[in-house]
Structures are given as C-alpha cells and as structure tokens.
Short mmCIF file of N, CA and C in Angstrom, two decimals:
data_model
loop_
_atom_site.label_atom_id
_atom_site.label_comp_id
_atom_site.label_asym_id
_atom_site.label_seq_id
_atom_site.Cartn_x
_atom_site.Cartn_y
_atom_site.Cartn_z
N LEU A 1 30.66 152.60 -298.85
CA LEU A 1 31.74 151.79 -299.38
C LEU A 1 33.06 152.49 -299.19
N GLN A 2 34.05 151.76 -298.82
CA GLN A 2 35.40 152.30 -298.68
C GLN A 2 36.22 151.89 -299.90
N TYR A 3 35.86 152.42 -301.04
CA TYR A 3 36.51 152.04 -302.29
C TYR A 3 37.21 153.25 -302.87
N LYS A 4 38.43 153.08 -303.30
CA LYS A 4 39.17 154.14 -303.97
C LYS A 4 38.76 154.16 -305.43
N ASN A 5 38.32 155.32 -305.89
CA ASN A 5 37.81 155.46 -307.26
C ASN A 5 38.87 155.86 -308.26
N HIS A 6 40.14 155.64 -307.95
CA HIS A 6 41.20 156.09 -308.84
C HIS A 6 41.18 155.42 -310.21
N LYS A 7 40.52 154.29 -310.35
CA LYS A 7 40.44 153.62 -311.64
C LYS A 7 39.01 153.60 -312.17
N ALA A 8 38.17 154.46 -311.65
CA ALA A 8 36.79 154.53 -312.11
C ALA A 8 36.63 155.73 -313.04
N TYR A 9 35.91 155.54 -314.11
CA TYR A 9 35.68 156.59 -315.09
C TYR A 9 34.21 156.58 -315.47
N MET A 10 33.69 157.74 -315.80
CA MET A 10 32.33 157.84 -316.32
C MET A 10 32.39 158.58 -317.64
N LEU A 11 31.89 157.93 -318.68
CA LEU A 11 31.79 158.56 -319.99
C LEU A 11 30.40 159.12 -320.15
N GLY A 12 30.33 160.34 -320.66
CA GLY A 12 29.03 160.95 -320.87
C GLY A 12 29.08 161.99 -321.97
N ASP A 13 27.92 162.40 -322.43
CA ASP A 13 27.86 163.37 -323.53
C ASP A 13 27.20 164.68 -323.12
N THR A 14 26.96 164.87 -321.82
CA THR A 14 26.39 166.14 -321.34
C THR A 14 27.11 166.56 -320.06
N CYS A 15 26.93 167.83 -319.70
CA CYS A 15 27.52 168.32 -318.45
C CYS A 15 26.88 167.64 -317.23
N LEU A 16 25.65 167.24 -317.33
CA LEU A 16 25.03 166.51 -316.22
C LEU A 16 25.81 165.23 -315.93
N ASP A 17 26.27 164.57 -316.97
CA ASP A 17 27.10 163.37 -316.78
C ASP A 17 28.41 163.74 -316.09
N GLY A 18 29.04 164.82 -316.51
CA GLY A 18 30.29 165.25 -315.91
C GLY A 18 30.13 165.63 -314.45
N VAL A 19 29.07 166.35 -314.14
CA VAL A 19 28.81 166.75 -312.75
C VAL A 19 28.53 165.51 -311.90
N SER A 20 27.79 164.58 -312.43
CA SER A 20 27.50 163.34 -311.69
C SER A 20 28.78 162.58 -311.39
N ALA A 21 29.66 162.49 -312.35
CA ALA A 21 30.94 161.81 -312.14
C ALA A 21 31.75 162.50 -311.05
N LYS A 22 31.84 163.81 -311.13
CA LYS A 22 32.61 164.54 -310.13
C LYS A 22 31.99 164.42 -308.75
N ASN A 23 30.67 164.40 -308.67
CA ASN A 23 30.00 164.20 -307.37
C ASN A 23 30.29 162.82 -306.80
N ALA A 24 30.53 161.86 -307.66
CA ALA A 24 30.87 160.51 -307.22
C ALA A 24 32.38 160.36 -307.02
N ASP A 25 33.13 161.43 -307.22
CA ASP A 25 34.58 161.46 -307.06
C ASP A 25 35.27 160.50 -308.02
N ILE A 26 34.79 160.48 -309.27
CA ILE A 26 35.45 159.70 -310.31
C ILE A 26 35.74 160.62 -311.49
N THR A 27 36.59 160.17 -312.38
CA THR A 27 37.02 160.96 -313.52
C THR A 27 35.89 161.08 -314.53
N ALA A 28 35.59 162.32 -314.92
CA ALA A 28 34.54 162.60 -315.91
C ALA A 28 35.17 162.69 -317.30
N ILE A 29 34.66 161.88 -318.20
CA ILE A 29 35.13 161.87 -319.58
C ILE A 29 33.97 162.25 -320.49
N GLY A 30 34.15 163.35 -321.21
CA GLY A 30 33.13 163.79 -322.16
C GLY A 30 33.39 163.20 -323.53
N VAL A 31 32.32 162.83 -324.21
CA VAL A 31 32.43 162.34 -325.58
C VAL A 31 31.54 163.19 -326.48
N LEU A 32 32.11 163.57 -327.63
CA LEU A 32 31.43 164.49 -328.55
C LEU A 32 30.45 163.80 -329.49
N SER A 33 30.20 162.52 -329.28
CA SER A 33 29.31 161.77 -330.17
C SER A 33 27.85 161.82 -329.73
N GLY A 34 27.53 162.72 -328.79
CA GLY A 34 26.17 162.82 -328.28
C GLY A 34 25.66 164.23 -328.30
N TYR A 35 24.98 164.65 -327.23
CA TYR A 35 24.28 165.92 -327.17
C TYR A 35 25.16 167.13 -326.86
N GLY A 36 26.15 166.98 -326.00
CA GLY A 36 26.95 168.11 -325.56
C GLY A 36 27.90 168.61 -326.63
N ASP A 37 28.21 169.93 -326.56
CA ASP A 37 29.20 170.45 -327.50
C ASP A 37 30.56 170.56 -326.82
N LYS A 38 31.58 170.77 -327.62
CA LYS A 38 32.96 170.74 -327.14
C LYS A 38 33.21 171.72 -325.99
N GLU A 39 32.74 172.95 -326.13
CA GLU A 39 32.98 173.96 -325.10
C GLU A 39 32.33 173.57 -323.77
N GLN A 40 31.09 173.11 -323.83
CA GLN A 40 30.40 172.69 -322.61
C GLN A 40 31.12 171.52 -321.94
N LEU A 41 31.48 170.52 -322.72
CA LEU A 41 32.10 169.34 -322.15
C LEU A 41 33.47 169.64 -321.55
N HIS A 42 34.21 170.56 -322.14
CA HIS A 42 35.51 170.93 -321.57
C HIS A 42 35.33 171.63 -320.22
N GLN A 43 34.22 172.30 -320.01
CA GLN A 43 33.97 172.98 -318.74
C GLN A 43 33.62 172.01 -317.61
N CYS A 44 33.02 170.89 -317.93
CA CYS A 44 32.51 170.02 -316.88
C CYS A 44 33.09 168.60 -316.90
N SER A 45 34.10 168.37 -317.73
CA SER A 45 34.73 167.05 -317.81
C SER A 45 36.22 167.18 -317.56
N ASP A 46 36.82 166.09 -317.13
CA ASP A 46 38.26 166.08 -316.92
C ASP A 46 39.02 165.93 -318.24
N MET A 47 38.40 165.30 -319.20
CA MET A 47 38.97 165.14 -320.54
C MET A 47 37.84 164.93 -321.53
N VAL A 48 38.08 165.23 -322.80
CA VAL A 48 37.05 165.13 -323.83
C VAL A 48 37.63 164.40 -325.05
N PHE A 49 36.82 163.48 -325.59
CA PHE A 49 37.22 162.71 -326.77
C PHE A 49 36.11 162.77 -327.81
N LEU A 50 36.47 162.41 -329.04
CA LEU A 50 35.47 162.42 -330.12
C LEU A 50 34.35 161.43 -329.88
N ASP A 51 34.70 160.25 -329.37
CA ASP A 51 33.70 159.21 -329.13
C ASP A 51 34.20 158.24 -328.06
N ALA A 52 33.36 157.29 -327.70
CA ALA A 52 33.70 156.34 -326.64
C ALA A 52 34.90 155.47 -327.03
N LEU A 53 35.00 155.10 -328.29
CA LEU A 53 36.13 154.27 -328.71
C LEU A 53 37.44 155.00 -328.49
N GLU A 54 37.51 156.27 -328.85
CA GLU A 54 38.73 157.04 -328.64
C GLU A 54 39.07 157.13 -327.15
N ALA A 55 38.06 157.31 -326.32
CA ALA A 55 38.28 157.38 -324.87
C ALA A 55 38.81 156.06 -324.33
N VAL A 56 38.22 154.96 -324.73
CA VAL A 56 38.65 153.64 -324.26
C VAL A 56 40.07 153.33 -324.74
N GLU A 57 40.38 153.69 -325.97
CA GLU A 57 41.73 153.46 -326.47
C GLU A 57 42.74 154.27 -325.65
N PHE A 58 42.41 155.49 -325.32
CA PHE A 58 43.27 156.32 -324.48
C PHE A 58 43.46 155.69 -323.10
N LEU A 59 42.37 155.26 -322.50
CA LEU A 59 42.43 154.68 -321.16
C LEU A 59 43.11 153.33 -321.12
N SER A 60 43.15 152.63 -322.24
CA SER A 60 43.78 151.30 -322.26
C SER A 60 45.30 151.40 -322.26
N THR A 61 45.84 152.60 -322.42
CA THR A 61 47.27 152.82 -322.34
C THR A 61 47.59 153.26 -320.92
N PRO A 62 48.26 152.42 -320.13
CA PRO A 62 48.48 152.71 -318.70
C PRO A 62 49.10 154.07 -318.41
N THR A 63 49.98 154.56 -319.24
CA THR A 63 50.63 155.84 -318.97
C THR A 63 49.69 157.02 -319.13
N ASN A 64 48.52 156.82 -319.69
CA ASN A 64 47.57 157.91 -319.92
C ASN A 64 46.59 158.13 -318.77
N HIS A 65 46.55 157.27 -317.80
CA HIS A 65 45.57 157.38 -316.73
C HIS A 65 45.74 158.66 -315.95
N LYS A 66 44.62 159.28 -315.61
CA LYS A 66 44.54 160.48 -314.79
C LYS A 66 45.22 161.69 -315.41
N THR A 67 45.26 161.77 -316.74
CA THR A 67 45.74 162.98 -317.39
C THR A 67 44.55 163.66 -318.03
N SER A 68 44.67 164.89 -318.33
CA SER A 68 43.56 165.60 -318.95
C SER A 68 43.93 166.07 -320.33
N SER A 69 42.90 166.30 -321.17
CA SER A 69 43.15 166.73 -322.53
C SER A 69 43.28 168.23 -322.63
#
C-alpha cells in the first residue's frame, strides 16, 4: 500500500505494542491502564497517557498531532 501513516496511531499497554507500531511506521501511544509500567512505555512509545480516553482527547485537538509527552 502506498499510504502515508501520518494520521495513524496505535494505542497499546505494552512495549510489544509500541514496537509493532514503530515497525508499521505509525505513532506509538502507550496507555498506563494496562500491563506496562510508565518507565517501560516511555522507552518504546512516542507518547504516554493515563488511559485511552486521555489519549483520544489529546489527539482530537489538531494542534497536538505528532508531539510527544
């Protein structure tokens, strides 16, 4: 596929999720509401949020796209 992934995001709660997102060339977003801890998720994600709702609220603000926490 010749698709630009600039607006694609993957939310996950483990580093495996973050690595998978980066391998797919999309933004990895870690959420602390699952298995991974804060330190691990910061190492393998582009940004980290408390939960999926916080991540979606951040992403719904156009000026916040492609920034890191």
